[in-house]
């Protein structure tokens, strides 16, 4: 069921699967519980490329051949989901550990994989479809969920799927954000940082197309129930997109490796690795293309920083609030924003218990300190105006504790220094000229000082900007 011979691995590097994953995400977001959890806790609007990479890494671990890796990842996902619960705008409870909710997530991935083959003119035969379904059932079992939340047989699954679409799904806030905000306002990935004209031009063309193709591929019952528009020619455009993705499979294999594509998009200035030279060349050519586009037709682009400025460059309080603190993009600072920071750090360092809990607890204590100091109107969250009013005085004991715990979990060997390998695990780049000491290490005091300088002084930082503010 797992490893290189699984059907999942055949689809993972199939260019059509990009369309399938987007479609599955929309179907997930249309579920009331999942939609509420996404709207309240997810950073996918502000940091979609980070979210994409983490999701793909998680799927690779879960469907890989190594059982120990799969068990560790399943435990990590369960800890993550345990922290996601609450109530939606209609006071309905949601819980990411609800086994029926988790079953629906797996169901959307399976059904969208089957649908991508059908829409591209290569429907799966019955045997292949049953094997793929068995793999996704095994995936759910690996998470520790008991059998029965997904139907045992394929014919029963289609009845379950049709019932869910017709009776359970609705036009959630998260559904609208994905279809009508995310695609048309998608932030640039790190690869295109500093090329706003080129990115804005491509997004203006591709965003509406992706949204239209996704809507057209959804079940008619959901489109009708959610009141999604019927755009003339959408079905033809959708068929063409899936056929084009199918033809792209003829490209050289190295071009289609999902991890290579995502890794290239995640490259940022100062990054290391075999793609660094390619990044430099692409950015130079992109700047020339952007200049040409501005000559042909000026494109309005909001001011954007690429995070490459020196450590003495400062943001305004408003900029820091928007670019770093407001991880979920809802215009307020509250616990889900700091939890998103903790999640990203835990993911990069691949932390186990108890280190993960220690880091979350430190961020939770910082949130309580921020709430006490900044929430002047008592609404349980901090607005940009409330933050700006007292921003210069925020380096309190709780933030210092966050810095100390971050140092401790990054210092994997416990020698009280962060070496080049540990530094690279957190920041995905080597030491800068002024980071390490004569022995190529970063001390606790230097690490804590740099973190506090970034978080309280709002200084731009080569390592911390990519960690906490890149899309």
CSV table of C-alpha atoms in Angstrom, one decimal:
chain,number,residue,atom,x,y,z
A,1,UNK,CA,0.0,0.0,0.0
A,2,UNK,CA,3.0,2.3,0.5
A,3,UNK,CA,6.3,3.0,-1.1
A,4,UNK,CA,7.5,3.6,-4.7
A,5,UNK,CA,5.2,0.8,-6.1
A,6,UNK,CA,2.0,2.4,-4.8
A,7,UNK,CA,-0.5,4.1,-7.2
A,8,UNK,CA,-0.2,7.3,-5.1
A,9,UNK,CA,3.4,7.7,-6.2
A,10,UNK,CA,2.5,7.4,-9.8
A,11,UNK,CA,0.1,10.3,-9.3
A,12,UNK,CA,2.3,12.4,-7.1
A,13,UNK,CA,4.5,13.5,-10.0
A,14,UNK,CA,1.7,13.7,-12.5
A,15,UNK,CA,1.2,17.3,-13.6
A,16,UNK,CA,-2.6,16.7,-13.6
A,17,UNK,CA,-2.4,16.1,-9.8
A,18,UNK,CA,-1.9,19.9,-9.3
A,19,UNK,CA,-5.4,20.4,-10.6
A,20,UNK,CA,-6.7,17.5,-8.5
A,21,UNK,CA,-5.2,18.8,-5.3
A,22,UNK,CA,-6.7,22.3,-5.8
A,23,UNK,CA,-10.1,20.6,-6.5
A,24,UNK,CA,-9.8,18.4,-3.4
A,25,UNK,CA,-8.9,21.4,-1.2
A,26,UNK,CA,-12.1,23.2,-2.4
A,27,UNK,CA,-14.2,20.1,-1.6
A,28,UNK,CA,-12.6,20.0,1.9
A,29,UNK,CA,-13.2,23.7,2.4
A,30,UNK,CA,-16.9,23.2,1.6
A,31,UNK,CA,-17.3,20.9,4.6
A,32,UNK,CA,-18.6,23.1,7.5
A,33,UNK,CA,-16.2,21.8,10.1
A,34,UNK,CA,-13.1,21.9,7.8
A,35,UNK,CA,-14.1,25.3,6.4
A,36,UNK,CA,-14.4,26.7,9.9
A,37,UNK,CA,-11.1,25.3,10.9
A,38,UNK,CA,-9.4,26.7,7.8
A,39,UNK,CA,-10.9,30.1,8.3
A,40,UNK,CA,-10.0,30.4,11.9
A,41,UNK,CA,-6.6,28.7,12.0
A,42,UNK,CA,-4.9,28.3,8.6
A,43,UNK,CA,-2.3,30.6,7.1
A,44,UNK,CA,-3.0,29.4,3.6
A,45,UNK,CA,-4.2,32.8,2.4
A,46,UNK,CA,-1.0,34.7,3.4
A,47,UNK,CA,1.4,31.7,3.1
A,48,UNK,CA,0.0,29.4,0.5
A,49,UNK,CA,3.4,28.2,-0.8
A,50,UNK,CA,4.6,27.4,2.6
A,51,UNK,CA,1.4,25.4,3.3
A,52,UNK,CA,1.8,23.6,-0.1
A,53,UNK,CA,5.3,22.5,0.6
A,54,UNK,CA,4.4,21.3,4.1
A,55,UNK,CA,1.5,19.3,2.8
A,56,UNK,CA,3.5,17.6,0.1
A,57,UNK,CA,6.3,16.8,2.6
A,58,UNK,CA,3.7,15.2,4.9
A,59,UNK,CA,2.1,13.2,2.1
A,60,UNK,CA,5.5,11.9,1.0
A,61,UNK,CA,6.3,10.8,4.6
A,62,UNK,CA,2.9,9.1,5.0
A,63,UNK,CA,3.1,7.2,1.7
A,64,UNK,CA,6.8,6.5,1.8
A,65,UNK,CA,8.3,3.0,2.3
A,66,UNK,CA,9.7,3.7,5.8
A,67,UNK,CA,7.3,2.6,8.5
A,68,UNK,CA,9.1,4.5,11.3
A,69,UNK,CA,8.9,7.8,9.3
A,70,UNK,CA,5.2,7.1,8.7
A,71,UNK,CA,4.4,6.6,12.4
A,72,UNK,CA,6.3,9.7,13.4
A,73,UNK,CA,4.5,11.8,10.8
A,74,UNK,CA,1.1,10.3,11.8
A,75,UNK,CA,1.8,11.2,15.4
A,76,UNK,CA,2.8,14.8,14.4
A,77,UNK,CA,-0.4,15.2,12.4
A,78,UNK,CA,-2.5,14.0,15.2
A,79,UNK,CA,-0.8,16.4,17.6
A,80,UNK,CA,-1.4,19.2,15.1
A,81,UNK,CA,-5.1,18.3,14.6
A,82,UNK,CA,-5.7,18.0,18.4
A,83,UNK,CA,-4.9,21.7,18.6
A,84,UNK,CA,-7.5,22.7,16.0
A,85,UNK,CA,-11.0,23.0,17.5
A,86,UNK,CA,-13.6,25.7,18.2
A,87,UNK,CA,-16.9,27.0,16.9
A,88,UNK,CA,-17.8,28.6,13.6
A,89,UNK,CA,-19.7,31.9,12.9
A,90,UNK,CA,-23.0,30.0,13.5
A,91,UNK,CA,-21.8,28.6,16.8
A,92,UNK,CA,-21.4,25.1,15.4
A,93,UNK,CA,-18.5,23.2,16.9
A,94,UNK,CA,-15.6,21.9,14.8
A,95,UNK,CA,-12.8,19.5,15.7
A,96,UNK,CA,-10.0,18.5,13.4
A,97,UNK,CA,-9.7,15.1,15.2
A,98,UNK,CA,-13.3,14.2,14.3
A,99,UNK,CA,-12.8,10.9,12.5
A,100,UNK,CA,-15.6,11.6,10.0
A,101,UNK,CA,-14.0,14.9,9.1
A,102,UNK,CA,-10.6,13.3,8.6
A,103,UNK,CA,-12.3,10.6,6.4
A,104,UNK,CA,-13.8,13.4,4.2
A,105,UNK,CA,-10.3,14.8,3.7
A,106,UNK,CA,-9.0,11.5,2.5
A,107,UNK,CA,-12.1,10.9,0.4
A,108,UNK,CA,-11.6,14.2,-1.5
A,109,UNK,CA,-8.0,13.3,-2.4
A,110,UNK,CA,-9.1,9.9,-3.7
A,111,UNK,CA,-12.1,11.1,-5.6
A,112,UNK,CA,-10.2,14.1,-7.1
A,113,UNK,CA,-7.4,11.7,-8.3
A,114,UNK,CA,-10.0,9.5,-10.0
A,115,UNK,CA,-11.7,12.6,-11.5
A,116,UNK,CA,-8.5,14.0,-12.9
A,117,UNK,CA,-8.0,10.9,-14.9
A,118,UNK,CA,-11.5,10.9,-16.2
A,119,UNK,CA,-11.5,14.6,-17.2
A,120,UNK,CA,-8.2,14.2,-19.0
A,121,UNK,CA,-9.6,11.3,-21.1
A,122,UNK,CA,-7.8,8.5,-19.3
A,123,UNK,CA,-10.3,7.0,-16.8
A,124,UNK,CA,-8.9,4.5,-14.4
A,125,UNK,CA,-9.9,0.8,-14.8
A,126,UNK,CA,-11.7,-0.9,-11.9
A,127,UNK,CA,-8.7,-2.8,-10.6
A,128,UNK,CA,-6.5,0.3,-10.4
A,129,UNK,CA,-9.3,2.4,-8.8
A,130,UNK,CA,-9.8,-0.3,-6.2
A,131,UNK,CA,-6.1,-0.4,-5.4
A,132,UNK,CA,-5.9,3.4,-5.1
A,133,UNK,CA,-8.9,3.4,-2.8
A,134,UNK,CA,-7.3,0.7,-0.6
A,135,UNK,CA,-4.1,2.9,-0.4
A,136,UNK,CA,-6.1,5.8,0.9
A,137,UNK,CA,-7.9,3.6,3.3
A,138,UNK,CA,-4.5,2.5,4.6
A,139,UNK,CA,-3.5,6.1,4.9
A,140,UNK,CA,-6.4,6.8,7.2
A,141,UNK,CA,-5.7,3.7,9.2
A,142,UNK,CA,-2.0,4.8,9.6
A,143,UNK,CA,-3.4,7.9,11.3
A,144,UNK,CA,-4.9,5.6,13.9
A,145,UNK,CA,-8.6,6.1,12.8
A,146,UNK,CA,-10.8,3.0,13.1
A,147,UNK,CA,-12.2,1.4,10.0
A,148,UNK,CA,-15.7,2.3,9.0
A,149,UNK,CA,-15.5,6.1,8.6
A,150,UNK,CA,-14.7,5.4,5.0
A,151,UNK,CA,-17.0,2.8,3.4
A,152,UNK,CA,-15.3,-0.6,3.0
A,153,UNK,CA,-16.0,-1.0,-0.7
A,154,UNK,CA,-15.8,1.2,-3.8
A,155,UNK,CA,-19.5,1.0,-4.7
A,156,UNK,CA,-20.4,2.1,-1.2
A,157,UNK,CA,-17.9,4.9,-1.4
A,158,UNK,CA,-19.6,6.5,-4.4
A,159,UNK,CA,-22.9,6.4,-2.5
A,160,UNK,CA,-21.2,8.0,0.5
A,161,UNK,CA,-19.5,10.7,-1.7
A,162,UNK,CA,-22.8,11.6,-3.4
A,163,UNK,CA,-24.6,11.9,-0.1
A,164,UNK,CA,-21.9,14.2,1.4
A,165,UNK,CA,-21.9,16.5,-1.6
A,166,UNK,CA,-25.7,16.7,-1.7
A,167,UNK,CA,-26.4,17.0,2.0
A,168,UNK,CA,-23.3,18.1,4.0
A,169,UNK,CA,-21.3,20.5,1.9
A,170,UNK,CA,-22.1,24.2,1.8
A,171,UNK,CA,-20.8,27.6,0.7
A,172,UNK,CA,-18.4,28.2,3.6
A,173,UNK,CA,-16.3,31.3,4.1
A,174,UNK,CA,-13.1,29.3,3.3
A,175,UNK,CA,-14.6,28.1,0.0
A,176,UNK,CA,-15.2,31.7,-1.1
A,177,UNK,CA,-11.7,32.7,0.0
A,178,UNK,CA,-10.1,30.0,-2.0
A,179,UNK,CA,-12.1,30.5,-5.2
A,180,UNK,CA,-12.4,34.3,-5.2
A,181,UNK,CA,-9.5,35.7,-3.2
A,182,UNK,CA,-6.7,33.2,-3.1
A,183,UNK,CA,-6.3,32.6,-6.8
A,184,UNK,CA,-6.7,36.3,-7.9
A,185,UNK,CA,-4.5,37.7,-5.0
A,186,UNK,CA,-2.0,34.8,-4.7
A,187,UNK,CA,1.2,36.2,-3.2
A,188,UNK,CA,4.4,35.6,-5.1
A,189,UNK,CA,6.5,32.5,-4.1
A,190,UNK,CA,10.0,33.2,-2.8
A,191,UNK,CA,11.4,32.5,-6.3
A,192,UNK,CA,9.6,35.6,-7.7
A,193,UNK,CA,10.2,37.9,-4.7
A,194,UNK,CA,11.4,41.2,-6.0
A,195,UNK,CA,9.7,40.7,-9.4
A,196,UNK,CA,6.2,42.2,-8.6
A,197,UNK,CA,5.4,43.3,-12.2
A,198,UNK,CA,6.1,39.9,-13.7
A,199,UNK,CA,4.2,38.1,-11.0
A,200,UNK,CA,1.2,40.4,-11.0
A,201,UNK,CA,0.9,40.1,-14.8
A,202,UNK,CA,1.0,36.3,-14.7
A,203,UNK,CA,-1.4,36.1,-11.8
A,204,UNK,CA,-3.8,38.5,-13.5
A,205,UNK,CA,-4.0,36.0,-16.4
A,206,UNK,CA,-3.8,32.7,-14.6
A,207,UNK,CA,-5.8,33.4,-11.4
A,208,UNK,CA,-9.2,33.7,-13.0
A,209,UNK,CA,-8.5,30.7,-15.2
A,210,UNK,CA,-7.6,28.5,-12.3
A,211,UNK,CA,-10.7,29.6,-10.4
A,212,UNK,CA,-12.9,29.0,-13.4
A,213,UNK,CA,-11.4,25.6,-14.1
A,214,UNK,CA,-11.8,24.5,-10.5
A,215,UNK,CA,-15.4,25.6,-10.3
A,216,UNK,CA,-16.3,23.8,-13.5
A,217,UNK,CA,-14.7,20.6,-12.3
A,218,UNK,CA,-16.8,20.5,-9.1
A,219,UNK,CA,-19.9,18.3,-8.8
A,220,UNK,CA,-23.0,20.0,-10.1
A,221,UNK,CA,-24.8,19.4,-6.9
A,222,UNK,CA,-22.2,21.4,-5.0
A,223,UNK,CA,-22.2,24.2,-7.6
A,224,UNK,CA,-25.9,24.5,-7.3
A,225,UNK,CA,-26.0,24.2,-3.5
A,226,UNK,CA,-23.2,26.8,-3.0
A,227,UNK,CA,-24.6,29.1,-5.7
A,228,UNK,CA,-21.4,29.0,-7.7
A,229,UNK,CA,-21.7,30.8,-11.1
A,230,UNK,CA,-22.1,29.0,-14.4
A,231,UNK,CA,-19.6,30.7,-16.8
A,232,UNK,CA,-20.1,30.2,-20.5
A,233,UNK,CA,-17.3,28.1,-21.9
A,234,UNK,CA,-16.1,27.0,-18.5
A,235,UNK,CA,-16.5,23.3,-19.2
A,236,UNK,CA,-14.5,23.6,-22.4
A,237,UNK,CA,-11.8,25.6,-20.6
A,238,UNK,CA,-11.7,22.9,-17.9
A,239,UNK,CA,-11.4,20.1,-20.3
A,240,UNK,CA,-8.6,21.9,-22.1
A,241,UNK,CA,-6.7,22.5,-18.9
A,242,UNK,CA,-6.8,18.8,-17.9
A,243,UNK,CA,-5.8,17.7,-21.4
A,244,UNK,CA,-2.9,20.2,-21.4
A,245,UNK,CA,-1.8,18.8,-18.1
A,246,UNK,CA,-2.0,15.3,-19.5
A,247,UNK,CA,0.2,16.3,-22.5
A,248,UNK,CA,2.7,17.8,-20.1
A,249,UNK,CA,3.5,14.3,-18.9
A,250,UNK,CA,5.6,14.0,-22.1
A,251,UNK,CA,8.1,16.4,-20.7
A,252,UNK,CA,11.4,15.0,-19.3
A,253,UNK,CA,10.9,13.2,-16.0
A,254,UNK,CA,13.2,15.6,-14.1
A,255,UNK,CA,10.9,18.5,-15.0
A,256,UNK,CA,7.9,16.8,-13.5
A,257,UNK,CA,9.3,15.9,-10.0
A,258,UNK,CA,6.9,17.6,-7.6
A,259,UNK,CA,9.5,18.1,-5.0
A,260,UNK,CA,11.8,19.7,-7.5
A,261,UNK,CA,9.2,22.2,-8.7
A,262,UNK,CA,8.1,23.1,-5.2
A,263,UNK,CA,11.8,23.3,-4.1
A,264,UNK,CA,12.5,25.7,-6.9
A,265,UNK,CA,9.5,27.9,-6.0
A,266,UNK,CA,10.6,28.0,-2.4
A,267,UNK,CA,14.1,29.3,-3.3
A,268,UNK,CA,14.8,32.7,-1.9
A,269,UNK,CA,17.7,35.1,-2.2
A,270,UNK,CA,20.6,33.8,-0.2
A,271,UNK,CA,19.4,30.2,-0.3
A,272,UNK,CA,21.9,27.4,-0.9
A,273,UNK,CA,21.9,24.3,-3.0
A,274,UNK,CA,22.1,23.1,-6.6
A,275,UNK,CA,19.3,25.5,-7.7
A,276,UNK,CA,21.0,28.6,-6.3
A,277,UNK,CA,22.7,29.5,-9.6
A,278,UNK,CA,19.5,28.8,-11.5
A,279,UNK,CA,17.6,31.2,-9.2
A,280,UNK,CA,20.1,33.9,-9.9
A,281,UNK,CA,19.7,33.5,-13.6
A,282,UNK,CA,15.9,33.3,-13.5
A,283,UNK,CA,15.7,36.4,-11.3
A,284,UNK,CA,17.9,38.4,-13.7
A,285,UNK,CA,15.8,37.3,-16.7
A,286,UNK,CA,12.6,38.0,-14.7
A,287,UNK,CA,13.7,41.5,-14.0
A,288,UNK,CA,14.3,42.2,-17.7
A,289,UNK,CA,10.9,40.7,-18.5
A,290,UNK,CA,9.2,42.8,-15.9
A,291,UNK,CA,10.9,46.0,-17.3
A,292,UNK,CA,9.6,45.1,-20.7
A,293,UNK,CA,6.1,44.5,-19.4
A,294,UNK,CA,6.1,47.9,-17.8
A,295,UNK,CA,7.0,49.5,-21.1
A,296,UNK,CA,4.2,47.7,-22.9
A,297,UNK,CA,1.5,48.1,-20.3
A,298,UNK,CA,2.0,49.4,-16.7
A,299,UNK,CA,0.7,47.0,-14.1
A,300,UNK,CA,-0.3,48.5,-10.7
A,301,UNK,CA,1.5,46.5,-8.1
A,302,UNK,CA,1.4,47.1,-4.3
A,303,UNK,CA,4.7,48.0,-2.6
A,304,UNK,CA,6.5,44.8,-1.6
A,305,UNK,CA,9.7,44.1,0.2
A,306,UNK,CA,11.8,41.1,-0.7
A,307,UNK,CA,13.4,40.5,2.7
A,308,UNK,CA,16.9,41.0,1.3
A,309,UNK,CA,17.6,44.3,3.1
A,310,UNK,CA,20.3,44.5,5.7
A,311,UNK,CA,19.6,43.8,9.3
A,312,UNK,CA,19.5,47.6,10.1
A,313,UNK,CA,16.5,48.1,7.8
A,314,UNK,CA,13.3,48.6,9.9
A,315,UNK,CA,9.7,48.2,9.2
A,316,UNK,CA,6.9,50.4,10.4
A,317,UNK,CA,4.6,48.9,13.1
A,318,UNK,CA,1.9,48.5,10.4
A,319,UNK,CA,4.2,46.7,8.1
A,320,UNK,CA,5.5,44.3,10.7
A,321,UNK,CA,2.0,43.6,11.9
A,322,UNK,CA,0.8,42.7,8.4
A,323,UNK,CA,4.0,40.9,7.1
A,324,UNK,CA,5.0,38.9,10.2
A,325,UNK,CA,2.4,38.8,13.0
A,326,UNK,CA,-0.9,38.4,11.1
A,327,UNK,CA,-0.1,34.9,9.8
A,328,UNK,CA,-3.8,34.1,9.0
A,329,UNK,CA,-4.4,37.4,7.1
A,330,UNK,CA,-7.6,38.3,8.9
A,331,UNK,CA,-6.4,41.8,10.0
A,332,UNK,CA,-6.0,40.8,13.7
A,333,UNK,CA,-3.4,39.2,15.9
A,334,UNK,CA,-4.7,36.3,18.0
A,335,UNK,CA,-3.6,32.9,19.1
A,336,UNK,CA,-4.0,31.2,15.7
A,337,UNK,CA,-1.4,33.6,14.3
A,338,UNK,CA,1.2,32.6,16.9
A,339,UNK,CA,0.2,29.0,16.6
A,340,UNK,CA,1.0,29.2,12.9
A,341,UNK,CA,4.5,30.4,13.7
A,342,UNK,CA,5.0,27.5,16.1
A,343,UNK,CA,3.6,25.1,13.5
A,344,UNK,CA,6.1,26.2,10.9
A,345,UNK,CA,9.1,26.0,13.2
A,346,UNK,CA,8.0,22.6,14.4
A,347,UNK,CA,7.6,21.4,10.8
A,348,UNK,CA,11.1,22.7,9.7
A,349,UNK,CA,12.8,21.2,12.7
A,350,UNK,CA,10.7,18.0,12.6
A,351,UNK,CA,10.2,18.1,16.3
A,352,UNK,CA,8.8,15.3,18.4
A,353,UNK,CA,7.3,15.5,21.9
A,354,UNK,CA,8.1,17.1,24.3
A,355,UNK,CA,10.0,19.8,22.4
A,356,UNK,CA,7.0,20.6,20.2
A,357,UNK,CA,4.8,21.1,23.2
A,358,UNK,CA,7.4,23.3,24.9
A,359,UNK,CA,7.6,25.5,21.9
A,360,UNK,CA,3.8,25.8,21.6
A,361,UNK,CA,3.6,26.6,25.4
A,362,UNK,CA,6.1,29.3,25.0
A,363,UNK,CA,4.2,30.9,22.1
A,364,UNK,CA,0.9,30.5,24.1
A,365,UNK,CA,2.5,32.4,27.1
A,366,UNK,CA,3.6,35.1,24.7
A,367,UNK,CA,0.1,35.4,23.4
A,368,UNK,CA,-1.2,35.9,26.9
A,369,UNK,CA,1.4,38.6,27.5
A,370,UNK,CA,0.5,40.3,24.3
A,371,UNK,CA,-3.3,40.1,25.0
A,372,UNK,CA,-2.8,41.6,28.4
A,373,UNK,CA,-0.6,44.4,27.1
A,374,UNK,CA,-2.4,45.2,23.8
A,375,UNK,CA,-6.1,44.2,23.8
A,376,UNK,CA,-7.4,47.5,25.0
A,377,UNK,CA,-11.0,46.9,24.0
A,378,UNK,CA,-11.2,43.4,25.5
A,379,UNK,CA,-12.4,41.6,22.3
A,380,UNK,CA,-9.9,38.8,22.7
A,381,UNK,CA,-7.7,39.9,19.7
A,382,UNK,CA,-5.3,42.6,18.9
A,383,UNK,CA,-5.9,45.0,16.0
A,384,UNK,CA,-3.2,46.7,14.0
A,385,UNK,CA,-4.0,50.0,15.7
A,386,UNK,CA,-3.7,48.4,19.2
A,387,UNK,CA,-0.4,46.9,18.3
A,388,UNK,CA,1.1,50.1,16.8
A,389,UNK,CA,0.2,52.1,19.9
A,390,UNK,CA,2.6,50.2,22.2
A,391,UNK,CA,4.8,48.2,19.8
A,392,UNK,CA,8.1,49.5,21.0
A,393,UNK,CA,7.8,48.0,24.5
A,394,UNK,CA,7.0,44.4,23.6
A,395,UNK,CA,10.2,42.6,24.5
A,396,UNK,CA,8.8,41.1,27.7
A,397,UNK,CA,9.7,38.0,29.6
A,398,UNK,CA,7.4,35.7,27.5
A,399,UNK,CA,9.0,36.8,24.2
A,400,UNK,CA,12.5,36.2,25.7
A,401,UNK,CA,11.3,32.7,26.8
A,402,UNK,CA,10.1,32.0,23.2
A,403,UNK,CA,13.6,32.9,22.0
A,404,UNK,CA,15.2,30.7,24.6
A,405,UNK,CA,13.0,27.7,23.8
A,406,UNK,CA,13.5,28.2,20.1
A,407,UNK,CA,17.3,28.1,20.7
A,408,UNK,CA,16.9,24.9,22.8
A,409,UNK,CA,14.9,23.0,20.2
A,410,UNK,CA,17.1,24.1,17.4
A,411,UNK,CA,20.2,23.0,19.3
A,412,UNK,CA,19.6,19.4,18.5
A,413,UNK,CA,22.8,18.1,20.1
A,414,UNK,CA,22.4,20.2,23.3
A,415,UNK,CA,26.0,21.6,23.2
A,416,UNK,CA,24.6,25.2,23.9
A,417,UNK,CA,25.7,26.3,20.4
A,418,UNK,CA,23.9,26.2,17.1
A,419,UNK,CA,26.2,24.8,14.4
A,420,UNK,CA,25.9,25.3,10.7
A,421,UNK,CA,23.8,22.1,10.2
A,422,UNK,CA,21.3,23.0,13.0
A,423,UNK,CA,21.1,26.6,11.6
A,424,UNK,CA,20.4,25.3,8.1
A,425,UNK,CA,17.6,23.0,9.5
A,426,UNK,CA,15.7,26.1,10.8
A,427,UNK,CA,16.5,28.7,8.2
A,428,UNK,CA,17.3,26.6,5.1
A,429,UNK,CA,20.5,28.5,4.5
A,430,UNK,CA,24.1,28.7,5.9
A,431,UNK,CA,25.5,31.2,8.3
A,432,UNK,CA,25.8,34.7,7.2
A,433,UNK,CA,29.1,36.5,7.7
A,434,UNK,CA,28.2,38.0,11.0
A,435,UNK,CA,26.3,35.0,12.5
A,436,UNK,CA,28.8,32.4,13.6
A,437,UNK,CA,31.8,32.8,15.9
A,438,UNK,CA,35.3,31.9,15.0
A,439,UNK,CA,34.4,28.2,15.3
A,440,UNK,CA,31.4,28.5,13.0
A,441,UNK,CA,28.8,28.4,15.8
A,442,UNK,CA,26.0,30.6,17.1
A,443,UNK,CA,25.8,31.1,20.9
A,444,UNK,CA,22.7,31.2,22.9
A,445,UNK,CA,23.1,34.9,23.6
A,446,UNK,CA,23.7,35.8,20.0
A,447,UNK,CA,20.7,33.7,18.8
A,448,UNK,CA,18.3,35.2,21.5
A,449,UNK,CA,19.5,38.7,20.7
A,450,UNK,CA,18.9,38.3,17.0
A,451,UNK,CA,15.4,36.9,17.5
A,452,UNK,CA,14.4,39.7,19.9
A,453,UNK,CA,15.8,42.3,17.6
A,454,UNK,CA,13.6,40.9,14.8
A,455,UNK,CA,10.4,40.4,16.8
A,456,UNK,CA,10.5,43.5,19.0
A,457,UNK,CA,12.7,45.9,17.0
A,458,UNK,CA,11.0,45.1,13.7
A,459,UNK,CA,14.4,44.8,12.0
A,460,UNK,CA,14.5,43.1,8.7
A,461,UNK,CA,16.4,39.9,9.0
A,462,UNK,CA,17.9,37.6,6.3
A,463,UNK,CA,17.0,34.4,8.1
A,464,UNK,CA,13.8,35.3,10.0
A,465,UNK,CA,12.0,37.0,7.2
A,466,UNK,CA,11.9,33.8,5.1
A,467,UNK,CA,11.0,31.8,8.2
A,468,UNK,CA,8.0,33.8,9.3
A,469,UNK,CA,6.9,36.1,6.4
A,470,UNK,CA,7.5,34.4,3.1
A,471,UNK,CA,4.5,33.2,1.2
